[in-house]
Coordinates of N, CA and C in Angstrom, one line a residue:
M1 N -18.7 37.2 5.6 CA -17.6 36.4 5.4 C -16.3 37.1 5.8
M2 N -15.4 36.4 6.5 CA -14.1 37.0 6.9 C -13.2 37.2 5.6
P3 N -12.2 38.1 5.7 CA -11.3 38.3 4.6 C -10.6 37.0 4.2
T4 N -10.4 36.7 2.9 CA -9.8 35.5 2.5 C -8.3 35.6 2.8
F5 N -7.7 36.7 2.7 CA -6.2 36.9 2.9 C -6.0 37.6 4.2
M6 N -5.0 37.2 5.0 CA -4.6 37.9 6.2 C -4.0 39.2 5.8
D7 N -4.3 40.2 6.7 CA -3.8 41.6 6.4 C -2.3 41.7 6.4
C8 N -1.6 40.8 7.1 CA -0.2 40.8 7.2 C 0.5 40.0 6.1
S9 N -0.3 39.5 5.1 CA 0.2 38.8 4.0 C 0.6 39.7 2.8
Y10 N 1.8 39.6 2.3 CA 2.3 40.5 1.3 C 2.6 39.8 0.0
G11 N 2.9 38.5 0.0 CA 3.3 37.8 -1.2 C 2.1 37.5 -2.1
F12 N 2.3 37.7 -3.4 CA 1.3 37.4 -4.4 C 0.0 38.2 -4.2
R13 N 0.1 39.4 -3.7 CA -1.0 40.3 -3.5 C -0.9 41.5 -4.3
P14 N -2.0 41.9 -5.0 CA -2.0 43.1 -5.8 C -1.6 44.3 -5.0
G15 N -0.6 45.1 -5.5 CA -0.2 46.3 -4.8 C 0.6 46.1 -3.6
R16 N 1.0 44.9 -3.3 CA 1.9 44.5 -2.2 C 3.1 43.7 -2.7
G17 N 4.2 43.8 -2.0 CA 5.3 43.0 -2.4 C 6.3 42.9 -1.2
C18 N 7.5 42.3 -1.5 CA 8.4 42.1 -0.5 C 8.9 43.3 0.2
H19 N 9.1 44.4 -0.6 CA 9.5 45.7 -0.1 C 8.5 46.3 0.9
D20 N 7.2 46.1 0.6 CA 6.2 46.5 1.5 C 6.3 45.8 2.8
A21 N 6.5 44.5 2.7 CA 6.6 43.7 3.9 C 7.8 44.1 4.8
I22 N 8.9 44.4 4.1 CA 10.1 44.8 4.9 C 9.9 46.2 5.5
R23 N 9.2 47.1 4.8 CA 8.9 48.4 5.3 C 8.0 48.3 6.6
E24 N 7.0 47.4 6.5 CA 6.0 47.2 7.6 C 6.8 46.6 8.8
L25 N 7.6 45.6 8.6 CA 8.4 45.1 9.7 C 9.3 46.1 10.3
H26 N 9.9 46.9 9.5 CA 10.8 48.0 10.0 C 10.0 49.0 10.9
Q27 N 8.8 49.4 10.4 CA 8.0 50.3 11.2 C 7.5 49.6 12.4
H28 N 7.1 48.3 12.4 CA 6.6 47.6 13.5 C 7.7 47.6 14.6
R29 N 8.9 47.3 14.2 CA 10.1 47.3 15.2 C 10.2 48.6 15.9
F30 N 10.0 49.7 15.3 CA 10.2 51.0 15.9 C 8.9 51.4 16.7
R31 N 7.8 50.9 16.4 CA 6.5 51.2 17.2 C 6.4 50.3 18.4
N32 N 7.0 49.2 18.4 CA 6.8 48.2 19.4 C 8.2 47.7 19.9
E33 N 8.2 47.2 21.2 CA 9.4 46.6 21.7 C 9.5 45.2 21.1
V34 N 10.6 44.9 20.4 CA 10.8 43.6 19.7 C 12.1 43.1 20.2
E35 N 12.1 41.9 20.7 CA 13.3 41.2 21.1 C 13.9 40.4 20.0
A36 N 13.1 39.8 19.2 CA 13.6 38.9 18.1 C 12.7 39.0 16.9
V37 N 13.3 38.8 15.7 CA 12.6 38.6 14.5 C 13.0 37.2 14.0
I38 N 12.0 36.4 13.7 CA 12.3 35.0 13.2 C 11.8 34.9 11.8
D39 N 12.7 34.3 11.0 CA 12.4 34.0 9.6 C 12.2 32.5 9.5
V40 N 11.1 32.0 8.9 CA 10.8 30.6 8.9 C 10.6 30.2 7.4
D41 N 11.2 29.1 7.1 CA 11.0 28.5 5.7 C 10.6 27.1 6.0
L42 N 9.4 26.7 5.8 CA 8.9 25.4 6.1 C 9.4 24.4 5.0
A43 N 10.1 23.4 5.4 CA 10.6 22.4 4.5 C 9.5 21.6 3.9
N44 N 9.5 21.5 2.6 CA 8.5 20.7 1.8 C 7.1 21.1 2.1
F45 N 6.8 22.3 2.4 CA 5.4 22.7 2.7 C 4.4 22.3 1.7
F46 N 4.7 22.6 0.4 CA 3.8 22.3 -0.7 C 3.7 20.8 -1.0
G47 N 4.8 20.1 -0.8 CA 4.9 18.7 -1.0 C 4.1 17.8 0.0
T48 N 3.8 18.4 1.1 CA 3.0 17.6 2.1 C 1.6 18.1 2.3
I49 N 1.1 19.0 1.4 CA -0.3 19.4 1.5 C -1.2 18.3 1.1
R50 N -2.3 18.1 1.9 CA -3.2 17.1 1.5 C -4.4 17.7 0.7
P51 N -4.5 17.4 -0.6 CA -5.5 18.0 -1.5 C -6.9 18.0 -0.9
A52 N -7.3 16.9 -0.3 CA -8.7 16.8 0.2 C -9.0 17.9 1.3
V53 N -8.0 18.1 2.1 CA -8.1 19.1 3.2 C -8.2 20.5 2.6
V54 N -7.3 20.8 1.6 CA -7.3 22.1 1.0 C -8.6 22.3 0.2
D55 N -9.0 21.3 -0.5 CA -10.3 21.4 -1.3 C -11.5 21.7 -0.4
E56 N -11.5 21.1 0.7 CA -12.6 21.4 1.7 C -12.6 22.8 2.2
I57 N -11.4 23.3 2.5 CA -11.3 24.7 2.9 C -11.6 25.7 1.8
L58 N -11.1 25.4 0.6 CA -11.4 26.3 -0.5 C -12.9 26.4 -0.9
Q59 N -13.5 25.2 -0.8 CA -15.0 25.2 -1.1 C -15.8 26.1 -0.2
K60 N -15.3 26.2 1.1 CA -16.0 27.1 2.0 C -15.7 28.6 1.7
R61 N -14.6 28.9 1.1 CA -14.2 30.2 0.9 C -14.4 30.8 -0.5
I62 N -14.5 29.9 -1.5 CA -14.5 30.4 -2.9 C -15.8 29.8 -3.5
G63 N -16.6 30.7 -4.1 CA -17.8 30.3 -4.7 C -17.7 30.0 -6.2
D64 N -16.6 30.2 -6.8 CA -16.4 30.0 -8.2 C -16.0 28.6 -8.5
N65 N -17.0 27.8 -9.0 CA -16.7 26.4 -9.2 C -15.7 26.1 -10.3
R66 N -15.6 27.0 -11.3 CA -14.6 26.8 -12.3 C -13.2 26.9 -11.8
F67 N -13.0 27.9 -10.9 CA -11.7 28.1 -10.3 C -11.4 26.9 -9.4
L68 N -12.4 26.4 -8.6 CA -12.2 25.3 -7.8 C -11.7 24.0 -8.6
R69 N -12.4 23.8 -9.7 CA -12.0 22.7 -10.6 C -10.6 22.9 -11.1
Y70 N -10.3 24.1 -11.4 CA -8.9 24.4 -11.9 C -7.9 24.0 -10.8
I71 N -8.1 24.4 -9.6 CA -7.2 24.1 -8.5 C -7.1 22.6 -8.3
Q72 N -8.2 21.9 -8.4 CA -8.2 20.5 -8.2 C -7.4 19.8 -9.3
R73 N -7.5 20.3 -10.5 CA -6.7 19.8 -11.7 C -5.2 20.0 -11.4
L74 N -4.8 21.2 -10.9 CA -3.4 21.5 -10.6 C -2.9 20.5 -9.6
F75 N -3.7 20.0 -8.6 CA -3.2 19.0 -7.7 C -2.8 17.7 -8.4
K76 N -3.5 17.4 -9.5 CA -3.3 16.1 -10.2 C -2.2 16.2 -11.2
A77 N -1.8 17.4 -11.5 CA -0.8 17.6 -12.6 C 0.6 17.1 -12.1
G78 N 1.4 16.6 -13.1 CA 2.7 16.1 -12.8 C 3.7 17.2 -13.0
I79 N 5.0 16.9 -12.8 CA 6.1 17.8 -12.9 C 7.0 17.3 -14.1
L80 N 7.3 18.1 -15.0 CA 8.1 17.8 -16.2 C 9.5 18.4 -15.9
K81 N 10.5 17.5 -15.6 CA 11.8 17.9 -15.3 C 12.8 17.1 -16.2
D82 N 13.7 17.7 -16.9 CA 14.6 17.1 -17.7 C 14.0 16.1 -18.7
G83 N 12.8 16.5 -19.2 CA 12.1 15.6 -20.2 C 11.3 14.5 -19.6
E84 N 11.3 14.3 -18.3 CA 10.6 13.2 -17.6 C 9.5 13.7 -16.8
L85 N 8.3 13.1 -17.0 CA 7.1 13.5 -16.3 C 7.0 12.6 -15.1
T86 N 6.8 13.3 -13.9 CA 6.7 12.6 -12.6 C 5.3 13.0 -12.1
M87 N 4.6 11.9 -11.7 CA 3.2 12.2 -11.1 C 3.3 11.8 -9.6
G88 N 2.7 12.6 -8.8 CA 2.7 12.4 -7.3 C 1.2 12.2 -6.8
D89 N 1.1 11.6 -5.7 CA -0.2 11.4 -5.1 C -0.6 12.5 -4.1
E90 N 0.4 13.2 -3.5 CA 0.1 14.2 -2.5 C 0.9 15.4 -2.8
G91 N 0.4 16.5 -2.2 CA 1.1 17.8 -2.3 C 0.8 18.4 -3.7
V92 N 1.5 19.6 -3.8 CA 1.4 20.4 -5.0 C 2.8 20.8 -5.3
P93 N 3.2 20.9 -6.6 CA 4.6 21.3 -6.9 C 4.9 22.7 -6.5
Q94 N 6.1 22.9 -5.9 CA 6.5 24.3 -5.6 C 6.6 25.1 -6.9
G95 N 6.0 26.3 -6.9 CA 6.0 27.1 -8.1 C 4.7 26.9 -8.9
S96 N 3.9 26.0 -8.5 CA 2.6 25.8 -9.2 C 1.7 27.0 -9.1
P97 N 0.9 27.3 -10.1 CA 0.0 28.5 -9.9 C -0.9 28.3 -8.7
A98 N -1.1 27.1 -8.2 CA -2.0 26.9 -7.1 C -1.3 27.3 -5.8
S99 N 0.0 27.3 -5.8 CA 0.8 27.5 -4.5 C 0.4 28.8 -3.8
P100 N 0.4 30.0 -4.5 CA 0.0 31.2 -3.8 C -1.4 31.2 -3.2
V101 N -2.3 30.6 -3.9 CA -3.7 30.5 -3.5 C -3.8 29.7 -2.2
I102 N -3.1 28.6 -2.2 CA -3.1 27.7 -1.1 C -2.4 28.3 0.1
A103 N -1.2 28.8 -0.1 CA -0.4 29.3 1.0 C -1.0 30.6 1.7
K104 N -1.8 31.3 1.0 CA -2.3 32.6 1.5 C -3.7 32.5 2.1
I105 N -4.4 31.4 2.0 CA -5.7 31.3 2.6 C -5.6 31.2 4.1
D106 N -6.2 32.2 4.9 CA -6.0 32.3 6.3 C -6.6 31.1 7.0
S107 N -7.7 30.5 6.6 CA -8.2 29.4 7.3 C -7.4 28.1 7.1
W108 N -6.5 28.1 6.2 CA -5.6 26.9 6.0 C -4.9 26.7 7.4
F109 N -4.5 27.7 8.0 CA -3.7 27.6 9.3 C -4.6 27.1 10.4
D110 N -6.0 27.2 10.3 CA -6.9 26.8 11.3 C -7.3 25.4 11.1
A111 N -7.0 24.8 10.0 CA -7.4 23.4 9.6 C -6.7 22.4 10.5
T112 N -7.4 21.4 10.9 CA -6.8 20.3 11.7 C -6.6 19.1 10.7
P113 N -5.4 18.5 10.9 CA -5.1 17.3 10.0 C -6.1 16.2 10.1

């Protein structure tokens, strides 16, 4: 099986963090000719995730059924803001414990809608 996380991924990884990512980028710039560095922030990335697609990908990658059920439940959880519970049909709330798992799976980027 291929690695679950891409080697260039630094967020939410044991022993890795934002300072490691900056250090690696700095070293890469000096080892290679680089004309531009682009920073991307995808608008509403988590809000547009389709749970069925993510579930299918995770089932291929993760053998722990308990963990998979936990992730599925997080998709169905609502958001409590200012004392009001809001339920949604799609996506996953930004900051959900499921967010790092979903965002870091390398095969997610290979999935077709």
